[in-house]
Tab-separated table of C-alpha atoms in Angstrom:
chain	number	residue	atom	x	y	z
A	40	MET	CA	9.987	-6.180	-13.694
A	41	ASN	CA	6.570	-5.371	-12.310
A	42	PHE	CA	5.979	-2.817	-9.625
A	43	ARG	CA	2.204	-3.359	-9.999
A	44	SER	CA	1.459	0.314	-9.491
A	45	THR	CA	2.777	3.363	-7.698
A	46	THR	CA	-0.457	3.415	-5.694
A	47	ILE	CA	0.278	-0.030	-4.267
A	48	LEU	CA	3.832	1.017	-3.417
A	49	ALA	CA	2.621	4.177	-1.693
A	50	ARG	CA	0.085	2.185	0.341
A	51	SER	CA	2.754	-0.338	1.353
A	52	VAL	CA	5.257	2.311	2.439
A	53	LEU	CA	2.646	4.338	4.335
A	54	THR	CA	1.288	1.252	6.110
A	55	ALA	CA	4.794	0.174	7.165
A	56	ALA	CA	5.550	3.644	8.535
A	57	VAL	CA	2.267	3.881	10.467
A	58	LEU	CA	2.587	0.401	11.976
A	59	THR	CA	6.197	0.989	12.967
A	60	ALA	CA	5.374	4.288	14.654
A	61	ALA	CA	2.425	2.727	16.505
A	62	LEU	CA	4.226	-0.278	17.969
A	63	VAL	CA	6.586	-0.403	20.896
A	64	PRO	CA	9.650	-1.850	19.167
A	65	ALA	CA	10.770	-5.358	19.929
A	66	ALA	CA	14.424	-6.208	20.341
A	67	ALA	CA	16.245	-5.960	17.036
A	68	THR	CA	18.201	-8.829	15.554
A	69	ALA	CA	21.325	-7.447	17.172
A	70	SER	CA	21.228	-4.412	19.427
A	71	PRO	CA	23.905	-1.819	18.633
A	72	ASP	CA	26.685	-1.492	21.173
A	73	ARG	CA	26.576	2.032	22.613
A	74	SER	CA	30.269	1.893	23.564
A	75	ALA	CA	30.920	4.812	21.209
A	76	ASP	CA	29.007	7.024	23.643
A	77	ARG	CA	31.567	6.353	26.366
A	78	PRO	CA	34.843	8.264	26.746
A	79	GLY	CA	37.398	6.884	24.352
A	80	GLY	CA	34.734	5.546	21.965
A	81	ALA	CA	34.687	6.453	18.276
A	82	GLN	CA	32.460	9.514	18.279
A	83	ARG	CA	32.492	10.037	14.503
A	84	THR	CA	32.625	7.608	11.599
A	85	THR	CA	33.712	8.213	8.024
A	86	LEU	CA	31.585	6.100	5.692
A	87	THR	CA	32.924	5.508	2.203
A	88	PHE	CA	30.529	3.929	-0.283
A	89	THR	CA	32.114	2.475	-3.409
A	90	VAL	CA	29.762	2.302	-6.388
A	91	GLU	CA	30.775	1.024	-9.812
A	92	ASP	CA	29.133	2.314	-13.002
A	93	CYS	CA	27.085	4.925	-11.153
A	94	GLU	CA	29.027	8.128	-11.729
A	95	GLY	CA	26.897	11.106	-10.756
A	96	CYS	CA	24.473	9.038	-8.690
A	97	GLU	CA	23.101	11.051	-5.775
A	98	ILE	CA	23.408	9.397	-2.366
A	99	GLN	CA	21.706	10.533	0.827
A	100	LEU	CA	21.747	9.111	4.351
A	101	ALA	CA	18.873	9.160	6.822
A	102	ASN	CA	18.329	7.965	10.370
A	103	ALA	CA	15.075	7.402	12.248
A	104	LEU	CA	15.972	4.925	14.981
A	105	GLN	CA	13.313	3.963	17.503
A	106	THR	CA	14.272	2.274	20.767
A	107	ARG	CA	12.515	1.325	23.984
A	108	HIS	CA	13.986	4.353	25.699
A	109	THR	CA	13.989	7.099	23.058
A	110	ASP	CA	11.556	8.645	20.634
A	111	VAL	CA	12.306	8.758	16.936
A	112	LYS	CA	14.523	11.697	15.992
A	113	LEU	CA	14.712	12.253	12.266
A	114	TRP	CA	18.066	13.085	10.717
A	115	SER	CA	19.292	13.238	7.148
A	116	SER	CA	22.566	14.154	5.499
A	117	LYS	CA	23.175	16.421	2.563
A	118	THR	CA	22.945	14.736	-0.815
A	119	LYS	CA	26.318	13.890	-2.347
A	120	LYS	CA	27.252	12.675	-5.822
A	121	VAL	CA	29.382	9.663	-6.624
A	122	ARG	CA	32.717	10.824	-8.046
A	123	ASP	CA	35.398	8.468	-9.325
A	124	GLY	CA	33.374	5.509	-8.113
A	125	GLN	CA	32.892	6.554	-4.517
A	126	VAL	CA	31.187	8.945	-2.135
A	127	ARG	CA	32.145	9.742	1.463
A	128	PHE	CA	30.235	10.953	4.525
A	129	THR	CA	31.481	11.726	8.037
A	130	VAL	CA	28.733	11.366	10.638
A	131	ALA	CA	28.283	10.916	14.377
A	132	THR	CA	28.800	7.200	14.996
A	133	PRO	CA	25.394	6.670	16.678
A	134	LYS	CA	23.714	7.899	13.493
A	135	THR	CA	24.952	4.779	11.700
A	136	TRP	CA	22.678	2.699	13.954
A	137	GLY	CA	19.456	2.439	11.978
A	138	LEU	CA	20.898	4.144	8.903
A	139	SER	CA	19.096	4.009	5.563
A	140	VAL	CA	20.607	5.047	2.225
A	141	THR	CA	18.770	6.350	-0.833
A	142	VAL	CA	20.103	6.497	-4.369
A	143	ARG	CA	19.025	8.643	-7.310
A	144	ALA	CA	20.685	7.546	-10.554
A	145	PRO	CA	21.007	9.824	-13.616
A	146	TRP	CA	19.085	7.346	-15.778
A	147	GLU	CA	15.984	7.155	-13.582
A	148	GLY	CA	12.608	8.304	-14.862
A	149	GLN	CA	9.693	9.520	-12.759
A	150	THR	CA	9.368	6.565	-10.419
A	151	GLY	CA	7.432	8.256	-7.618
A	152	TYR	CA	9.788	6.976	-4.933
A	153	LEU	CA	13.457	6.981	-3.908
A	154	THR	CA	15.477	3.848	-4.599
A	155	THR	CA	16.720	2.568	-1.246
A	156	VAL	CA	19.666	0.309	-0.467
A	157	ALA	CA	18.699	-3.174	0.723
A	158	TRP	CA	21.011	-4.156	3.580
A	159	ARG	CA	19.505	-7.632	3.766
A	160	TYR	CA	17.110	-9.662	1.622
A	161	ASN	CA	14.836	-12.383	2.937
A	162	GLY	CA	16.540	-15.748	3.051
A	163	LYS	CA	19.975	-14.213	3.563
A	164	LEU	CA	22.124	-14.169	6.703
A	165	GLN	CA	24.813	-11.698	7.673
A	166	GLY	CA	27.889	-12.296	5.536
A	167	ASP	CA	26.020	-14.076	2.736
A	168	PRO	CA	26.906	-12.891	-0.791
A	169	VAL	CA	24.180	-11.373	-2.960
A	170	THR	CA	24.184	-11.317	-6.756
A	171	LEU	CA	21.931	-9.289	-9.034
A	172	GLU	CA	20.342	-12.522	-10.256
A	173	GLU	CA	19.420	-13.383	-6.658
A	174	ALA	CA	18.370	-9.878	-5.662
A	175	VAL	CA	15.676	-9.577	-8.335
A	176	THR	CA	13.963	-12.721	-7.004
A	177	ARG	CA	13.523	-11.427	-3.448
A	178	LYS	CA	10.220	-10.330	-1.934
A	179	LYS	CA	11.333	-8.613	1.286
A	180	ALA	CA	14.294	-6.510	2.378
A	181	SER	CA	15.533	-4.329	5.216
A	182	ALA	CA	16.346	-0.688	4.581
A	183	CYS	CA	17.885	-0.421	8.061
A	184	TRP	CA	21.551	-0.982	8.854
A	185	GLU	CA	22.561	-2.053	12.343
A	186	GLY	CA	25.499	0.318	12.027
A	187	VAL	CA	29.112	0.305	13.133
A	188	ARG	CA	31.345	1.454	15.983
A	189	ARG	CA	34.518	2.078	13.995
A	190	PRO	CA	35.920	5.434	12.847
A	191	ASP	CA	36.396	4.378	9.203
A	192	VAL	CA	34.231	1.987	7.193
A	193	THR	CA	34.052	1.220	3.468
A	194	VAL	CA	30.836	-0.304	2.126
A	195	PRO	CA	30.514	-1.499	-1.489
A	196	LEU	CA	27.122	-0.844	-3.105
A	197	VAL	CA	25.596	-2.379	-6.212
A	198	VAL	CA	23.356	-0.046	-8.221
A	199	GLU	CA	21.936	-1.375	-11.493
A	200	GLU	CA	19.454	-0.013	-14.021
A	201	VAL	CA	16.163	-1.917	-14.219
A	202	GLU	CA	12.749	-1.192	-15.708
A	203	VAL	CA	9.944	-0.394	-13.270
A	204	ASP	CA	6.371	0.871	-13.234
A	205	GLY	CA	6.645	4.622	-12.761
A	206	VAL	CA	4.126	7.406	-12.338
A	207	HIS	CA	3.222	7.423	-16.030
A	208	GLY	CA	4.033	3.903	-17.153
A	209	ARG	CA	7.229	1.924	-17.550
A	210	VAL	CA	10.396	3.912	-16.899
A	211	PRO	CA	14.068	3.237	-16.169
A	212	GLY	CA	14.639	2.702	-12.462
A	213	SER	CA	17.277	1.253	-10.156
A	214	ILE	CA	17.898	-1.621	-7.808
A	215	ALA	CA	20.386	-0.979	-4.986
A	216	PHE	CA	21.827	-3.471	-2.513
A	217	VAL	CA	25.007	-4.520	-0.732
A	218	PRO	CA	26.885	-7.459	-2.337
A	219	GLU	CA	27.511	-8.941	1.111
A	220	THR	CA	24.593	-9.111	3.537
A	221	GLN	CA	25.096	-6.689	6.427
A	222	SER	CA	23.911	-6.659	10.027
A	223	TRP	CA	20.419	-5.200	9.895
A	224	LEU	CA	17.487	-3.912	11.906
A	225	HIS	CA	13.726	-4.325	11.540
A	226	PRO	CA	11.399	-3.968	9.730
A	227	MET	CA	11.616	-6.243	6.718
A	228	ARG	CA	9.618	-4.473	4.007
A	229	GLU	CA	7.949	-5.734	0.861
A	230	VAL	CA	9.944	-5.254	-2.337
A	231	TRP	CA	9.090	-5.763	-5.988
A	232	ASP	CA	11.603	-7.892	-7.888
A	233	GLY	CA	14.204	-6.888	-5.320
A	234	VAL	CA	13.662	-3.139	-5.695
A	235	LEU	CA	13.253	-1.326	-2.392
A	236	GLY	CA	11.584	2.078	-2.748
A	237	SER	CA	10.772	4.727	-0.124
A	238	GLN	CA	8.416	7.683	-0.157
A	239	ASP	CA	9.110	8.596	3.446
A	240	VAL	CA	11.815	8.089	6.037
A	241	ASN	CA	12.408	4.500	7.129
A	242	ILE	CA	11.756	4.073	10.841
A	243	CYS	CA	14.119	1.400	12.156
A	244	TYR	CA	14.017	-0.620	15.366
């Protein structure tokens, strides 16, 4: 795989963040239903991520949702490790709207970025399956989940070791994605051989 250079990745991530912050967001592909804010709605959601062959991987959640009516409020969870093939978080349901997920695998070298879960790759629609062979051919992906309204949700993740251009040459890295395309929010960001990396929070809209 070829990440070109960490400098190019940094420029891409910074440009995406600046442009997103500068624009008044357009309507997302599907606007989250705020019914959970009303009495009787599911105020908290337990998210269980199942991850095969990634024991000890560190998972962290972040939210930076921008809407027409609210400013971006940054939030992140504590980092948790995958144990027995899964990791679980309980969060306020609205924080799932615009959620991004980062992964740090034990095998990773000095990549200069955090591997980020791709909720959708270009050319895929919600519900479409995604294989590793397909994922590594993609050029764009969304780091932003549309979110859920239910109190309990299980999401399978695929995390695989790949070789990438790191800070000091080629190093082991990771590709992370969902095996079934999820509902997603903008923006679609550039990826290298399917690998989505972040050096800052992902602003979603």
